[in-house]
Amino acid sequence: MTNLAIECSGTAGSVALFDGDICIAYADLDPKIGSVKTLAGAIESIVRTHDQPKYLSVTNGPGSFTGLRVGLTTAKMLALAWNIPVVPVDTLQATALRAFGAVCSEWADGESVAALFISVINAYRGQVFANAVRFNTFGELVVAANSTVLDAPLWLSDPVGSLGLLTERPTQVWISGPGLSSYTLPSGTLPSEKLPSEKLPDSHTSVLAPDVWQPTAREVGMLGNRGMAAGKATSSLLLQPNYIRASAAEEKRPQLKS
């Protein structure tokens, strides 16, 4: 079945069309303009030369409030107009999948199972969104720590332990995500540099290069395919964002007394 994937968790984003497991069309949105003005045109260009997709997949958070709203609103309208289901995809899981794709060719299958992938997004106000996943021998994502919000100093001091993985002793930790452009790990870490870690004495911790920090619609489409097969699709009316934390404006909004 065909799957139209939308990724708008940041300032720009991308769109992809899958036929089964094969990506048959892809377009990056112009980061200088933003998804508000470019998303509809990119989708129209792809759909015009292909049949209407059988379902949609879209990042539903965490990420930029504006970007997520643009992507989710577009997905909801298209799903309603086309009468097709939509699969919500966790942004940090899509980030981890891109990281895995960048390094998995270096390992044998058994080594990939032992590695831990940590993804991070800037949540602003001195906080980050982070998660941790592994990949099994079939390349399937297995959640080790769900996406959550953490104080940035806490996460920076212990990227693994701050996610509640105190007993974990992975042989390799890979860290990626657009949040790394705002927060630097200890010792002035450079991309792809090996990090010493007192918290993980038996592990190697590495930061991936910036060109794979941002998830794309390719990863969203791949996770959307798996979500569809697992029965995680929903309707346009039931599709909801997963902001994890309310925006500053929402937190300041006066609460109505009951």
PDB file of C-alpha atoms in Angstrom, residues 52-150:
ATOM      1  CA  GLN A  52      -3.827   8.862  -3.999  1.00  0.00           C
ATOM      2  CA  PRO A  53      -2.095   7.202  -1.015  1.00  0.00           C
ATOM      3  CA  LYS A  54      -3.861   4.529   1.013  1.00  0.00           C
ATOM      4  CA  TYR A  55      -2.805   6.073   4.325  1.00  0.00           C
ATOM      5  CA  LEU A  56      -0.702   8.853   5.846  1.00  0.00           C
ATOM      6  CA  SER A  57       2.043   8.960   8.453  1.00  0.00           C
ATOM      7  CA  VAL A  58       3.116  12.118  10.280  1.00  0.00           C
ATOM      8  CA  THR A  59       5.319  13.153  13.195  1.00  0.00           C
ATOM      9  CA  ASN A  60       3.053  14.108  16.098  1.00  0.00           C
ATOM     10  CA  GLY A  61       5.721  15.295  18.537  1.00  0.00           C
ATOM     11  CA  PRO A  62       7.701  16.328  20.339  1.00  0.00           C
ATOM     12  CA  GLY A  63       9.124  19.280  18.430  1.00  0.00           C
ATOM     13  CA  SER A  64       8.358  22.802  17.279  1.00  0.00           C
ATOM     14  CA  PHE A  65       4.778  23.766  18.172  1.00  0.00           C
ATOM     15  CA  THR A  66       4.332  25.629  14.881  1.00  0.00           C
ATOM     16  CA  GLY A  67       5.886  22.902  12.742  1.00  0.00           C
ATOM     17  CA  LEU A  68       3.924  20.107  14.395  1.00  0.00           C
ATOM     18  CA  ARG A  69       0.645  21.992  14.052  1.00  0.00           C
ATOM     19  CA  VAL A  70       1.277  22.579  10.345  1.00  0.00           C
ATOM     20  CA  GLY A  71       2.075  18.912   9.715  1.00  0.00           C
ATOM     21  CA  LEU A  72      -0.738  17.528  11.843  1.00  0.00           C
ATOM     22  CA  THR A  73      -3.371  19.925  10.500  1.00  0.00           C
ATOM     23  CA  THR A  74      -2.383  19.080   6.932  1.00  0.00           C
ATOM     24  CA  ALA A  75      -2.467  15.348   7.667  1.00  0.00           C
ATOM     25  CA  LYS A  76      -5.873  15.636   9.350  1.00  0.00           C
ATOM     26  CA  MET A  77      -7.372  17.538   6.419  1.00  0.00           C
ATOM     27  CA  LEU A  78      -5.979  15.148   3.817  1.00  0.00           C
ATOM     28  CA  ALA A  79      -7.036  12.061   5.789  1.00  0.00           C
ATOM     29  CA  LEU A  80     -10.546  13.474   6.090  1.00  0.00           C
ATOM     30  CA  ALA A  81     -10.761  14.503   2.428  1.00  0.00           C
ATOM     31  CA  TRP A  82      -9.389  11.191   1.149  1.00  0.00           C
ATOM     32  CA  ASN A  83     -11.128   9.084   3.817  1.00  0.00           C
ATOM     33  CA  ILE A  84      -7.928   7.274   4.750  1.00  0.00           C
ATOM     34  CA  PRO A  85      -6.267   6.485   8.114  1.00  0.00           C
ATOM     35  CA  VAL A  86      -3.187   8.198   9.515  1.00  0.00           C
ATOM     36  CA  VAL A  87      -0.340   6.795  11.623  1.00  0.00           C
ATOM     37  CA  PRO A  88       1.221   9.123  14.246  1.00  0.00           C
ATOM     38  CA  VAL A  89       5.009   8.793  14.543  1.00  0.00           C
ATOM     39  CA  ASP A  90       7.133   9.854  17.522  1.00  0.00           C
ATOM     40  CA  THR A  91       9.675  12.458  16.364  1.00  0.00           C
ATOM     41  CA  LEU A  92      12.481  11.154  18.558  1.00  0.00           C
ATOM     42  CA  GLN A  93      11.963   7.613  17.289  1.00  0.00           C
ATOM     43  CA  ALA A  94      12.270   8.899  13.720  1.00  0.00           C
ATOM     44  CA  THR A  95      15.463  10.699  14.780  1.00  0.00           C
ATOM     45  CA  ALA A  96      16.854   7.466  16.223  1.00  0.00           C
ATOM     46  CA  LEU A  97      15.993   5.528  13.072  1.00  0.00           C
ATOM     47  CA  ARG A  98      17.971   7.981  10.957  1.00  0.00           C
ATOM     48  CA  ALA A  99      20.920   7.621  13.337  1.00  0.00           C
ATOM     49  CA  PHE A 100      20.682   3.838  13.114  1.00  0.00           C
ATOM     50  CA  GLY A 101      20.688   4.015   9.329  1.00  0.00           C
ATOM     51  CA  ALA A 102      23.855   6.092   9.433  1.00  0.00           C
ATOM     52  CA  VAL A 103      25.859   3.606  11.494  1.00  0.00           C
ATOM     53  CA  CYS A 104      24.223   0.158  11.224  1.00  0.00           C
ATOM     54  CA  SER A 105      26.396  -0.891   8.278  1.00  0.00           C
ATOM     55  CA  GLU A 106      29.391  -0.837  10.633  1.00  0.00           C
ATOM     56  CA  TRP A 107      28.109  -3.698  12.783  1.00  0.00           C
ATOM     57  CA  ALA A 108      27.218  -7.317  12.788  1.00  0.00           C
ATOM     58  CA  ASP A 109      23.613  -7.965  13.879  1.00  0.00           C
ATOM     59  CA  GLY A 110      24.527  -8.943  17.426  1.00  0.00           C
ATOM     60  CA  GLU A 111      26.391  -5.674  17.997  1.00  0.00           C
ATOM     61  CA  SER A 112      23.439  -3.556  16.860  1.00  0.00           C
ATOM     62  CA  VAL A 113      21.224  -5.144  19.521  1.00  0.00           C
ATOM     63  CA  ALA A 114      23.666  -4.166  22.267  1.00  0.00           C
ATOM     64  CA  ALA A 115      23.879  -0.502  21.224  1.00  0.00           C
ATOM     65  CA  LEU A 116      21.718   2.279  22.610  1.00  0.00           C
ATOM     66  CA  PHE A 117      20.510   5.245  20.542  1.00  0.00           C
ATOM     67  CA  ILE A 118      19.654   8.465  22.395  1.00  0.00           C
ATOM     68  CA  SER A 119      17.893  11.310  20.587  1.00  0.00           C
ATOM     69  CA  VAL A 120      17.492  14.877  21.814  1.00  0.00           C
ATOM     70  CA  ILE A 121      15.459  17.936  20.767  1.00  0.00           C
ATOM     71  CA  ASN A 122      15.708  21.410  22.281  1.00  0.00           C
ATOM     72  CA  ALA A 123      12.590  22.007  24.390  1.00  0.00           C
ATOM     73  CA  TYR A 124      13.734  25.563  25.269  1.00  0.00           C
ATOM     74  CA  ARG A 125      13.409  27.096  28.764  1.00  0.00           C
ATOM     75  CA  GLY A 126      16.526  25.124  29.771  1.00  0.00           C
ATOM     76  CA  GLN A 127      14.982  21.751  28.915  1.00  0.00           C
ATOM     77  CA  VAL A 128      15.305  19.007  26.305  1.00  0.00           C
ATOM     78  CA  PHE A 129      13.091  16.271  24.923  1.00  0.00           C
ATOM     79  CA  ALA A 130      14.951  12.952  24.917  1.00  0.00           C
ATOM     80  CA  ASN A 131      14.442   9.218  24.515  1.00  0.00           C
ATOM     81  CA  ALA A 132      16.441   6.012  24.098  1.00  0.00           C
ATOM     82  CA  VAL A 133      15.889   3.046  21.770  1.00  0.00           C
ATOM     83  CA  ARG A 134      17.588  -0.109  20.572  1.00  0.00           C
ATOM     84  CA  PHE A 135      17.263  -2.014  17.303  1.00  0.00           C
ATOM     85  CA  ASN A 136      16.838  -5.776  17.144  1.00  0.00           C
ATOM     86  CA  THR A 137      18.450  -8.137  14.653  1.00  0.00           C
ATOM     87  CA  PHE A 138      15.685  -7.352  12.133  1.00  0.00           C
ATOM     88  CA  GLY A 139      16.339  -3.613  12.355  1.00  0.00           C
ATOM     89  CA  GLU A 140      13.106  -3.061  14.282  1.00  0.00           C
ATOM     90  CA  LEU A 141      12.993  -0.263  16.843  1.00  0.00           C
ATOM     91  CA  VAL A 142      12.607  -1.288  20.494  1.00  0.00           C
ATOM     92  CA  VAL A 143      11.895   1.491  23.010  1.00  0.00           C
ATOM     93  CA  ALA A 144      14.278   1.570  25.978  1.00  0.00           C
ATOM     94  CA  ALA A 145      13.065   4.901  27.435  1.00  0.00           C
ATOM     95  CA  ASN A 146       9.966   6.756  26.251  1.00  0.00           C
ATOM     96  CA  SER A 147      10.175  10.329  24.972  1.00  0.00           C
ATOM     97  CA  THR A 148      10.190  12.728  27.912  1.00  0.00           C
ATOM     98  CA  VAL A 149      11.192  16.253  28.937  1.00  0.00           C
ATOM     99  CA  LEU A 150      14.257  16.776  31.129  1.00  0.00           C
TER     100      LEU A 150
END
